[in-house]
Tab-separated table of C-alpha atoms and ligand atoms in Angstrom:
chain	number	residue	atom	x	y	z
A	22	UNK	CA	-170.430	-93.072	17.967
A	23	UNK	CA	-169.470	-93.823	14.270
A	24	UNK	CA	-169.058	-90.122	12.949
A	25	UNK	CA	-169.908	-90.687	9.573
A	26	UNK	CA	-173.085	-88.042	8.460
A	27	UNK	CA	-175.046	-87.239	5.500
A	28	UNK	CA	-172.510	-84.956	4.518
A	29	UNK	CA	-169.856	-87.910	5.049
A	30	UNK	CA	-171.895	-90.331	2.554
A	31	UNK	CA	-172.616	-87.587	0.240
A	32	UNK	CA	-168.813	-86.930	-0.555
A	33	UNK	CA	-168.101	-90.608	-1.187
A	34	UNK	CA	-170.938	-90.932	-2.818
A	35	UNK	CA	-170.810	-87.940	-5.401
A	36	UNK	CA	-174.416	-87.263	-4.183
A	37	UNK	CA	-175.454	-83.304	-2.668
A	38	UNK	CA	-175.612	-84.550	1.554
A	39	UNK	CA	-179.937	-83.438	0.535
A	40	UNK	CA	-179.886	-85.680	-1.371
A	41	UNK	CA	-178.657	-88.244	0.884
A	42	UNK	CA	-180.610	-86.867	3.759
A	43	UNK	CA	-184.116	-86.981	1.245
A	44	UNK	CA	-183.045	-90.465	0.746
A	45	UNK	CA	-182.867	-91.507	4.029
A	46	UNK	CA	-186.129	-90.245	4.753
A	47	UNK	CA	-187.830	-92.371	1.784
A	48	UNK	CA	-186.130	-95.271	3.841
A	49	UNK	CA	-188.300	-94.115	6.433
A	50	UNK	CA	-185.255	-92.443	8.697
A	51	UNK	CA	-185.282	-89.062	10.048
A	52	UNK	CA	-181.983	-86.710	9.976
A	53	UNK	CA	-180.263	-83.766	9.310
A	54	UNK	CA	-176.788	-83.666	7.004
A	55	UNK	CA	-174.868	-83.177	10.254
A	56	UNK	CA	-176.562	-85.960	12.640
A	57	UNK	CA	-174.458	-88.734	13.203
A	58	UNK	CA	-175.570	-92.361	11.833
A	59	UNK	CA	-175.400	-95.819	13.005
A	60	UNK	CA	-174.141	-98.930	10.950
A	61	UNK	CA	-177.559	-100.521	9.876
A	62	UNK	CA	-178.337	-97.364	8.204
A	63	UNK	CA	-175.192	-96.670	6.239
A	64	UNK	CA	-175.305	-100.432	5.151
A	65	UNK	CA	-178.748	-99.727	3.976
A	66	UNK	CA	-178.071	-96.963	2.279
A	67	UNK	CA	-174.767	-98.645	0.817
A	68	UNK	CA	-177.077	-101.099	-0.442
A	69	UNK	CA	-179.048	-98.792	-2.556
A	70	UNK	CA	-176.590	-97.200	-4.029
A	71	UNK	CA	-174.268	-100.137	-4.542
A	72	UNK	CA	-176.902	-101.793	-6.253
A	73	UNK	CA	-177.309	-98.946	-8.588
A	74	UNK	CA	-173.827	-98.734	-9.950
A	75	UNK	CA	-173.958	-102.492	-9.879
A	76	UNK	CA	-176.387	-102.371	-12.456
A	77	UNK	CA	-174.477	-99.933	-14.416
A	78	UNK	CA	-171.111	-101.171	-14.527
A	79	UNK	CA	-168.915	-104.380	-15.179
A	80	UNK	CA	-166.488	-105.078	-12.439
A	81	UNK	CA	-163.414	-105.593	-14.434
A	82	UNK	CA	-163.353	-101.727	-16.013
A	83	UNK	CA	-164.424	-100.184	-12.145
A	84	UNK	CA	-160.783	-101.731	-11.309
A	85	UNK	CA	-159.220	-98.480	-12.953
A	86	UNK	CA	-155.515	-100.109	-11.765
A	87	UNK	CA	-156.233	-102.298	-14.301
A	88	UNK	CA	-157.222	-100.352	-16.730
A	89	UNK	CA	-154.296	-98.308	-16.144
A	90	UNK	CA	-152.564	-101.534	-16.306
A	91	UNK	CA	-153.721	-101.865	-20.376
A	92	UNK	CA	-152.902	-98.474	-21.214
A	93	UNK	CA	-149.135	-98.437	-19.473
A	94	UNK	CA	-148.703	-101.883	-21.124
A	95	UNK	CA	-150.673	-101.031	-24.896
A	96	UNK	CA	-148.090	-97.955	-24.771
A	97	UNK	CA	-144.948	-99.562	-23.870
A	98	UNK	CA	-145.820	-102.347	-26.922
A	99	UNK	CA	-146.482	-99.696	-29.134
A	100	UNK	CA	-144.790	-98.745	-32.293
A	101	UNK	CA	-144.718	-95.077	-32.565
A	102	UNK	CA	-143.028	-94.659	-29.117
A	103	UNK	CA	-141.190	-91.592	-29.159
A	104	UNK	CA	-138.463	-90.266	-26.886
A	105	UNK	CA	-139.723	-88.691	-23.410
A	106	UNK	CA	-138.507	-85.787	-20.999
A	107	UNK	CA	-137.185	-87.765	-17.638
A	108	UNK	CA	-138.731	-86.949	-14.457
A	109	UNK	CA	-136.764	-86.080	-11.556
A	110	UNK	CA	-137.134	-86.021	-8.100
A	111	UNK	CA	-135.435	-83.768	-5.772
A	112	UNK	CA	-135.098	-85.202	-2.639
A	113	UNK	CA	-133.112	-84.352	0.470
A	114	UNK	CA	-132.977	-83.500	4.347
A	115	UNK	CA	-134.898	-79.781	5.112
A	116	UNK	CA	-133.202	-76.628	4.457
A	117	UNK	CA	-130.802	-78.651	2.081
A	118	UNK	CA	-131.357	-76.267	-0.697
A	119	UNK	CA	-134.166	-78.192	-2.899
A	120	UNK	CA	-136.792	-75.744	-3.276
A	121	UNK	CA	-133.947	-72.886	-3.794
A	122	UNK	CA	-131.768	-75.144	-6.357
A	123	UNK	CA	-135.376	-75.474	-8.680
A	124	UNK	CA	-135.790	-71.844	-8.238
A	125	UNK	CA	-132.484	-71.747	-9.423
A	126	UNK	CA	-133.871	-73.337	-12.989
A	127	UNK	CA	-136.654	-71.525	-12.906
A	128	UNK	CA	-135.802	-68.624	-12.564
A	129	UNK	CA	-138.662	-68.320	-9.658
A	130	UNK	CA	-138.279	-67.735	-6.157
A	131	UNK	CA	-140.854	-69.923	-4.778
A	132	UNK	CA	-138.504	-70.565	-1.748
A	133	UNK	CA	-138.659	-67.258	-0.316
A	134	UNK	CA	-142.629	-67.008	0.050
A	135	UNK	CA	-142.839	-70.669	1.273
A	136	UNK	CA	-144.566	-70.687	5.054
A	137	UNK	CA	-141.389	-70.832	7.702
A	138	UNK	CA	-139.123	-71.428	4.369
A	139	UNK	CA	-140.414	-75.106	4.447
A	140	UNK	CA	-141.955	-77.162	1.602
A	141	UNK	CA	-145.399	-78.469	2.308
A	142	UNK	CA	-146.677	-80.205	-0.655
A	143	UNK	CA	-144.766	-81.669	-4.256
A	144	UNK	CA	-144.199	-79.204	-6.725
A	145	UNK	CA	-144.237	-80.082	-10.572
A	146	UNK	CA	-142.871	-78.286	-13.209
A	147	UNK	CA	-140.813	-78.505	-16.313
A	148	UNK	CA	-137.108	-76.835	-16.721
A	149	UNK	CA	-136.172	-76.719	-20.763
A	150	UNK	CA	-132.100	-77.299	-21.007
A	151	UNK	CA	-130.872	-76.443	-24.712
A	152	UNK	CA	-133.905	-78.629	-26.570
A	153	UNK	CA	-134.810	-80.993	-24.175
A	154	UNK	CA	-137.563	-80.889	-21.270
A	155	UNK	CA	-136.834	-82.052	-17.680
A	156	UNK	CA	-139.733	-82.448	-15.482
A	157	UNK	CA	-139.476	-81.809	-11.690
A	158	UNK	CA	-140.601	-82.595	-8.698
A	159	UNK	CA	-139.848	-80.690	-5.116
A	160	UNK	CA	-140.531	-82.459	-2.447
A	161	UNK	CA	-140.738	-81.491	1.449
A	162	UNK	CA	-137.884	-82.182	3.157
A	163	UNK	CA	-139.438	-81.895	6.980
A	164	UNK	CA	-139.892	-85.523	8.840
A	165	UNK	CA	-143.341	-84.718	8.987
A	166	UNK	CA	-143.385	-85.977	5.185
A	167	UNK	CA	-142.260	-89.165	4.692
A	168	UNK	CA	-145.393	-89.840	2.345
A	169	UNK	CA	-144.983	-87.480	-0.255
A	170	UNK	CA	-140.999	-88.544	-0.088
A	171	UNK	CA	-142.477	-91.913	-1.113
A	172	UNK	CA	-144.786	-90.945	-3.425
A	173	UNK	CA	-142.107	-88.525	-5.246
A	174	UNK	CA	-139.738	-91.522	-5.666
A	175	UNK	CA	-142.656	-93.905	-7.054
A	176	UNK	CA	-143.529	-91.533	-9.990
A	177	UNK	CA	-139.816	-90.432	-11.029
A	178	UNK	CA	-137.568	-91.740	-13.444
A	179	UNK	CA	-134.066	-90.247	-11.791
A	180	UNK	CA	-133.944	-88.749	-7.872
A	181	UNK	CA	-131.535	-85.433	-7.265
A	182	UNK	CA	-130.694	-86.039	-3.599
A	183	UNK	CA	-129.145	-82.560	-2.423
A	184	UNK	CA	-127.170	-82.697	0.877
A	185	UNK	CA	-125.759	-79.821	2.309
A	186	UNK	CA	-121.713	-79.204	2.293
A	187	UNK	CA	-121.995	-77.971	5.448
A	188	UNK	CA	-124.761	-79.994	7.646
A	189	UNK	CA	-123.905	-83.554	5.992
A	190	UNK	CA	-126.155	-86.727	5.918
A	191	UNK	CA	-129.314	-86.425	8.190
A	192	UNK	CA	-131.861	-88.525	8.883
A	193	UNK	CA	-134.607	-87.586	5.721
A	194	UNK	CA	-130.990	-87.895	3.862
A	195	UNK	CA	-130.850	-90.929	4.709
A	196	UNK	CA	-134.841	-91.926	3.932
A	197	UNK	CA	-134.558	-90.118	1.004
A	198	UNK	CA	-132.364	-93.127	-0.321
A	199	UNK	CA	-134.144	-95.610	1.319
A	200	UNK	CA	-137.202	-94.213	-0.591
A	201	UNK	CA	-135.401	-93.989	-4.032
A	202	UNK	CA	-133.727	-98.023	-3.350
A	203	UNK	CA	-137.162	-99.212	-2.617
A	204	UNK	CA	-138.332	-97.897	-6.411
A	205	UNK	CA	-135.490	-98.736	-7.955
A	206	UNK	CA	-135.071	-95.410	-9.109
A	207	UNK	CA	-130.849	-94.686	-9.546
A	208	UNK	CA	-129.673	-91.430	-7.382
A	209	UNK	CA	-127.840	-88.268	-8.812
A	210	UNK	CA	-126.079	-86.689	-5.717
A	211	UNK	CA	-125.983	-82.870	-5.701
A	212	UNK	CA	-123.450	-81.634	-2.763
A	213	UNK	CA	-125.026	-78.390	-2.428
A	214	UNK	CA	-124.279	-75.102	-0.394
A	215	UNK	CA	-120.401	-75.257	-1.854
A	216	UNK	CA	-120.348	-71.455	-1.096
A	217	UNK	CA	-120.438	-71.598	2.342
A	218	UNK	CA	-117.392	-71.326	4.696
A	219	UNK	CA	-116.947	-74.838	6.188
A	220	UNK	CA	-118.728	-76.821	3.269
A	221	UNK	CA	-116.818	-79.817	3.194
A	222	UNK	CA	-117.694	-82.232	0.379
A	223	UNK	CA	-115.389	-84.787	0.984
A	224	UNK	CA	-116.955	-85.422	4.301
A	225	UNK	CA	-120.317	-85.687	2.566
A	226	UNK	CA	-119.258	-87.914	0.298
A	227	UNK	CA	-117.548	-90.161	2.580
A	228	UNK	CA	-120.500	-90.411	5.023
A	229	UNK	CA	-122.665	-91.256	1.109
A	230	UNK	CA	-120.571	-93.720	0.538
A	231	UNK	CA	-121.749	-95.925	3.760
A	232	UNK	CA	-124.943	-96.422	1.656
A	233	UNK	CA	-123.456	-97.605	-1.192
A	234	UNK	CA	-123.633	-94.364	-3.076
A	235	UNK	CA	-120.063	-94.666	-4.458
A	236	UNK	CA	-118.405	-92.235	-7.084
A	237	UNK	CA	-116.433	-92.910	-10.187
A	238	UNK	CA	-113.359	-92.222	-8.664
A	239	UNK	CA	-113.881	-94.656	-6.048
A	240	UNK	CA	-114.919	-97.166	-8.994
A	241	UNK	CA	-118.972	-96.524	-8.213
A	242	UNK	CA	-121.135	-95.756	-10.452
A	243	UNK	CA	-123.138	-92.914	-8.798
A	244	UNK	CA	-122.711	-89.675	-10.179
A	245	UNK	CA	-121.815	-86.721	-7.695
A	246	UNK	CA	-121.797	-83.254	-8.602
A	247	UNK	CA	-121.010	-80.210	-6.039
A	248	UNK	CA	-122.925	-77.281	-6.353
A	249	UNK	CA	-124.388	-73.583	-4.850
A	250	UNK	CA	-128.067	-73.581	-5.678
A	251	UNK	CA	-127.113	-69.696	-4.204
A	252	UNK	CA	-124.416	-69.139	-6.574
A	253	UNK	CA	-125.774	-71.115	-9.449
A	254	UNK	CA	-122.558	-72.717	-9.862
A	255	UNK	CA	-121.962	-76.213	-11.466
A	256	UNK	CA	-126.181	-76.130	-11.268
A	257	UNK	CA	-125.446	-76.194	-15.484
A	258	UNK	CA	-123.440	-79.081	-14.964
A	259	UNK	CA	-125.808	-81.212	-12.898
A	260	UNK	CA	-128.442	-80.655	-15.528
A	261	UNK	CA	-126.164	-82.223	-17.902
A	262	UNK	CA	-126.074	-85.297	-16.015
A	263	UNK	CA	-129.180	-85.478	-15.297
A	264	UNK	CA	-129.393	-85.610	-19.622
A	265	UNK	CA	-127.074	-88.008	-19.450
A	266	UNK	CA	-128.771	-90.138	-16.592
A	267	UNK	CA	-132.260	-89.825	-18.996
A	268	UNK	CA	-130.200	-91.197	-22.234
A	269	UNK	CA	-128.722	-93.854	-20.411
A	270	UNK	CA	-132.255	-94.698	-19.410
A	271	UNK	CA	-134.021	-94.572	-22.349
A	272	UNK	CA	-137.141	-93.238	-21.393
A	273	UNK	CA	-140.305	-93.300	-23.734
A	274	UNK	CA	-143.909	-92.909	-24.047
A	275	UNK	CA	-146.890	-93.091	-26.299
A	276	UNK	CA	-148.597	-89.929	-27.295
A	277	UNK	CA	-150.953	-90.826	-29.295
A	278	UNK	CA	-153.325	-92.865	-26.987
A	279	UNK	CA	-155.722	-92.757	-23.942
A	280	UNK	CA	-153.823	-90.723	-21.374
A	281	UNK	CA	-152.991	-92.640	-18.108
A	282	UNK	CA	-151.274	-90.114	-15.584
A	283	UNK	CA	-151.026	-89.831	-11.608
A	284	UNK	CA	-152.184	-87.207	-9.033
A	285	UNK	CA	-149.792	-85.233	-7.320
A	286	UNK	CA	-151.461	-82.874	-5.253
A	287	UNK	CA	-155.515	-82.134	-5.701
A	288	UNK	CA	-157.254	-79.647	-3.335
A	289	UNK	CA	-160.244	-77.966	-3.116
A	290	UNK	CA	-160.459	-74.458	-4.619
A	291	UNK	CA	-163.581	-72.271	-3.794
A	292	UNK	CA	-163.729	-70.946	-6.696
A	293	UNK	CA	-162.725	-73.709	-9.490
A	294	UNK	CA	-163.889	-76.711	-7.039
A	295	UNK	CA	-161.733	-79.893	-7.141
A	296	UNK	CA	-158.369	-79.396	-8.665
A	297	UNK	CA	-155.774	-81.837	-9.281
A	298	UNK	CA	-152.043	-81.425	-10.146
A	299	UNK	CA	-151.576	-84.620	-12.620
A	300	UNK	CA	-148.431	-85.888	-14.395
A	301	UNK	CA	-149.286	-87.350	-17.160
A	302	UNK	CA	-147.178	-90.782	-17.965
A	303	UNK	CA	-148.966	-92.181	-21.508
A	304	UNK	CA	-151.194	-90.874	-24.148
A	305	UNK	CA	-152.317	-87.240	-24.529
A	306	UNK	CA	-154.369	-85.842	-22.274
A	307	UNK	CA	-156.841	-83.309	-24.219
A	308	UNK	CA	-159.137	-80.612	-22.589
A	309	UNK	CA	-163.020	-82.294	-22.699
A	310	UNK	CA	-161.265	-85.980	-22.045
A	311	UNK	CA	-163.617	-88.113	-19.855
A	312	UNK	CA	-161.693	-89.395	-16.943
A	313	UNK	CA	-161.999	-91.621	-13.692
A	314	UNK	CA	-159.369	-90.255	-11.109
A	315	UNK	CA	-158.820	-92.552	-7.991
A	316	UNK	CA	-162.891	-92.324	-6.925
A	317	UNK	CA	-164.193	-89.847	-8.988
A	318	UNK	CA	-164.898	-88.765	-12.218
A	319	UNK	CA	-165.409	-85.717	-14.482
A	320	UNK	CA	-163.888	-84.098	-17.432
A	321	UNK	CA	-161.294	-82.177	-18.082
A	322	UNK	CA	-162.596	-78.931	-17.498
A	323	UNK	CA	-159.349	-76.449	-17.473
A	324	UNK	CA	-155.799	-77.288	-18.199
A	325	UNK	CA	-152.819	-74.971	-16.941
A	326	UNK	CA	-149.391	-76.011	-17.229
A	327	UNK	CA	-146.445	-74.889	-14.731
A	328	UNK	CA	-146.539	-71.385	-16.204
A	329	UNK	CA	-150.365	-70.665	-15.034
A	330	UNK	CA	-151.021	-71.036	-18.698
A	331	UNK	CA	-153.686	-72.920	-20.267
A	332	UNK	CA	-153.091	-75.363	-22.477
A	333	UNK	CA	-155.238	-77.789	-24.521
A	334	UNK	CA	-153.425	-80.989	-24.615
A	335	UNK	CA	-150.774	-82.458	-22.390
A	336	UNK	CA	-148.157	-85.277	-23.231
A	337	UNK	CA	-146.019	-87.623	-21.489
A	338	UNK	CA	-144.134	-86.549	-18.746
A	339	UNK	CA	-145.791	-82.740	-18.385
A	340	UNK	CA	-147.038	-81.954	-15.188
A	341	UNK	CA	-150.493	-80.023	-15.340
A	342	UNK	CA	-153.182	-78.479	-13.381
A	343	UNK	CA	-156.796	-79.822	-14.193
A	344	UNK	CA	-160.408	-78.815	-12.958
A	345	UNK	CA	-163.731	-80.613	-13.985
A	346	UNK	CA	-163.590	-83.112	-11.421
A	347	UNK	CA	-166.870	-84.369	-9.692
A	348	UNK	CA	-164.888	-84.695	-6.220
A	349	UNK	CA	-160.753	-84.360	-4.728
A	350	UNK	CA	-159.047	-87.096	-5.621
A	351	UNK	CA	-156.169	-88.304	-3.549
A	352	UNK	CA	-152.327	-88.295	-3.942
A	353	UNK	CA	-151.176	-90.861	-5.823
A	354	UNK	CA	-154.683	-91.777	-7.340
A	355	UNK	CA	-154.204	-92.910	-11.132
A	356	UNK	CA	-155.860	-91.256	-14.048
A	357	UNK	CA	-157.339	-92.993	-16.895
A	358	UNK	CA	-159.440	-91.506	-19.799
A	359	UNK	CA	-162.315	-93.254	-20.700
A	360	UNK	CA	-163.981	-93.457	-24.424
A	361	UNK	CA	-167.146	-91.282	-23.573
A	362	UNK	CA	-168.297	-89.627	-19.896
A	363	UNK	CA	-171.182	-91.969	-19.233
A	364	UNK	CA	-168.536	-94.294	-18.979
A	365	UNK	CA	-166.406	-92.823	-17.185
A	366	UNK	CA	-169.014	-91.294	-14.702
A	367	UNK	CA	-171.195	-95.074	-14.068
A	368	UNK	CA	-167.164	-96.519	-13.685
A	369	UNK	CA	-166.641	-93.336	-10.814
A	370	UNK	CA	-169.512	-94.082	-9.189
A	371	UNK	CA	-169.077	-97.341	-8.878
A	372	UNK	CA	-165.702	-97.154	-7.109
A	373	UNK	CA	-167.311	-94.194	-4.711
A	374	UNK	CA	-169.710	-96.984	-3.750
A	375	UNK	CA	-167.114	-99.673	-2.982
A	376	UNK	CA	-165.542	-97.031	-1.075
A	377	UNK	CA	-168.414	-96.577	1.205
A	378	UNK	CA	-167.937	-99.977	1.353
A	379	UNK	CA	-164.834	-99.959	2.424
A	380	UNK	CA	-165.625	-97.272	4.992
A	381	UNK	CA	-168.640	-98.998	6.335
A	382	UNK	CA	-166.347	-101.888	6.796
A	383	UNK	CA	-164.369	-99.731	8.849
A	384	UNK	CA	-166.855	-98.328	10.684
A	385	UNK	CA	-167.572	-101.808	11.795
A	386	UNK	CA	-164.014	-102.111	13.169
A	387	UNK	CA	-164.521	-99.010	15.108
A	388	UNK	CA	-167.607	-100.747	16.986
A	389	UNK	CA	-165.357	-103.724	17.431
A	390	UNK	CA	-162.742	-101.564	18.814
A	391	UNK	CA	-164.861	-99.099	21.038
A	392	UNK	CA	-166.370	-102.773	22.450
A	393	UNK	CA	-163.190	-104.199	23.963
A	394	UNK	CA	-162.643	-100.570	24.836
A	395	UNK	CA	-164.948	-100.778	27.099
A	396	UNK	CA	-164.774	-104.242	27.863
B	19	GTP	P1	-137.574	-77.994	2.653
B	19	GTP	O1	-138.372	-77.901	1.404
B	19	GTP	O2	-138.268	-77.348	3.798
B	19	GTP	O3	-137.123	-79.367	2.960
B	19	GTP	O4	-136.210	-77.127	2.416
B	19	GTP	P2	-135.383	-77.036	1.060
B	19	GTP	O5	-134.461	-78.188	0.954
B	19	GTP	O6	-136.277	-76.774	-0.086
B	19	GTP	O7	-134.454	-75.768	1.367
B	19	GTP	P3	-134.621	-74.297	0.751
B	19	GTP	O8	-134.358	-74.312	-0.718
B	19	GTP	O9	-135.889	-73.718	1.226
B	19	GTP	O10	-133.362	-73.594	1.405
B	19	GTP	C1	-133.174	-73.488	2.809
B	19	GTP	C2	-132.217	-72.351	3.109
B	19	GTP	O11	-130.919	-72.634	2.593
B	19	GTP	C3	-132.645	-71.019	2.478
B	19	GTP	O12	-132.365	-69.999	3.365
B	19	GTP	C4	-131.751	-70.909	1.239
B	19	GTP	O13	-131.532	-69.585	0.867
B	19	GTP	C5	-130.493	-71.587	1.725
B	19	GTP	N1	-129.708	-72.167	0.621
B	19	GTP	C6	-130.149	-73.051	-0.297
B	19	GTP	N2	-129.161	-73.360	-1.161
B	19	GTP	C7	-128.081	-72.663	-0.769
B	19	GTP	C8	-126.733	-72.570	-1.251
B	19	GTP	O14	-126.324	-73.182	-2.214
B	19	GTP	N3	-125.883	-71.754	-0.545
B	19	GTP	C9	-126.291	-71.054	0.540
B	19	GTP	N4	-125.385	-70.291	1.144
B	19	GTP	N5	-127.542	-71.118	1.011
B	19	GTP	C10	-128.425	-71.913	0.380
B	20	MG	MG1	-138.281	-76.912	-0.219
């Protein structure tokens, strides 16, 4: 069977799965939102709608990677550029001590209350050292998450890869760099857990050092500091090279434009509907902006920042908490403000329909599969 419903359609669609069903039965079919449906009638369906947003939209601004392609490039071109808190990655093999050494910043202790003591999703927040802002991002450390590893190292300026005195280079260690090489993103290596008996960061480092991670001393250029995320010592210290890192960088933006940002982490809340964790990379992004995220659309409804509080503008480099989206958006999705919401709502729609596309492509692959299946 395909598996794709009413209820299916409806969420790709932006349409209530009634309205999909009420549809269908103008088309002359009979079902319920839960029934099952075969390819000729999600192609006919994709038709109607596709032809719709056709109608409605040019194909060149429903390519939001493009758009978001203008904005990045319009900001990096223009003149009032101003300077930009880096964002940093922390990276590193489970129970290294990343979760615990941002606590450690924060003043938080979002370790302790994590399920099993283990990550699960990328956190974002923002640590302020003397005047300056450093954005951060946790990221899961358990195999299981090799994706949002990835994704962390394609939205950060600097990665923080903490290894543990006293455990060494594993194998997320190891992917962590891979991860970071791959985005060309330059590593900061924090030799953590110095307070327990047995750390030994000269092992560490020499077992680093294989994958061309090599310290000044050893005439590298990769910056190594040892620290207790428990303790707190030399955690001062690694901010400041981290600072350093960021000047040596020099990382800016364009506030005063159309924001462009990317999703984090969006879920669906029962009480505030779709909700998306977005860092935004260009422009200022103002409460009542119209937007296109990944395949859907809204407005900025809500905006927290990392401190639950909410907030009316964001700019480059702040990680924030938005709700007003039509649908959940995906990891990694781009945002791009539009100039008005009819815009931005015809240019969602449009991409939900090439998505059904899409899927009703793959549904066709499942059929070809399922035949030689059974052949
Ligand atoms: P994942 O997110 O699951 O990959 O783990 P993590 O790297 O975030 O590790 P987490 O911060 O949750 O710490 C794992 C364990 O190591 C906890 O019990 C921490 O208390 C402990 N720990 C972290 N840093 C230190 C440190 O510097 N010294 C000591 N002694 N223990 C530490
Ligand atoms: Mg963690």
């Amino acid at each position: 069977e395909v598996g794709m419903n009413a209820q299916d359609l409806g969420k790709i669609l932006h349409r209530e799965p009634a309205e999909i069903v009420k549809k269908l039965f103008m088309l002359g079919i009979m079902t319920n939102q839960n029934q099952s449906l075969d390819k000729d009638t999600i192609e006919l369906l994709a038709a109607e709608y596709n032809i719709e947003a056709q109608e409605k939209v040019h194909e060149d601004i429903s390519d939001i990677d493009k758009v978001y392609e203008k904005l990045a490039k319009q900001a990096k071109e223009a003149k009032h550029q101003v300077k930009r808190p880096p964002v940093v990655t922390i990276m590193g093999h489970v129970d290294h001590g990343k979760t615990t050494l941002l606590d450690r910043l924060r003043h938080t202790n979002v370790s302790e209350h994590e399920a099993g003591g283990i990550t699960q999703k990328i956190g974002a927040y923002q640590v302020r050292v003397d005047d300056r802002l450093i954005t951060f991002l946790d990221t899961p450390g358990h195999a299981a998450f090799s994706n949002m590893r990835a994704r962390g190292a394609e939205i950060t300026d600097i990665v923080v890869l903490v290894v543990a005195a006293d455990d060494g280079v594993m194998p997320q260690t190891i992917e962590a760099i891979d991860h970071a090489k791959s985005a060309k993103v330059p590593i900061i290596v924090a030799i953590n857990k110095m307070d327990v008996p047995g750390a030994n960061p000269q092992h560490v480092t020499e077992q680093l050092m294989k994958y061309n991670l090599i310290p000044e001393d050893y005439g590298g250029d990769t910056i190594y500091v040892n620290i207790s995320a428990k303790t707190g010592e030399n955690v001062d210290e690694l901010l400041q090279m981290i600072l350093l890192q960021a000047d040596v960088l020099e990382l800016k933006a364009n506030p005063k434009q159309k924001a462009i940002g990317t999703v984090v982490e969006a879920r669906l809340s029962r009480g505030r509907g779709p909700v998306a964790d977005i860092l935004v990379e260009e422009g200022t992004l103002h409460v009542g902006d119209p937007i296109v995220v990944g395949n859907t659309f809204g407005r900025v409804r809500v905006m927290t920042n990392d401190h639950g509080k909410q907030v009316k503008k964001a700019t480059p480099s702040m990680p924030i908490e938005i709700t007003g989206l039509n649908d959940v958006p995906e990891s990694a999705d781009k945002l791009v403000v539009f100039d008005d919401e009819k815009t931005a709502r015809s240019v969602g729609e449009a991409r939900a329909s090439q998505a059904l596309q899409k899927a009703r492509e793959n549904v066709q692959h499942v059929t070809l599969d399922n035949l030689f299946d059974t052949m």
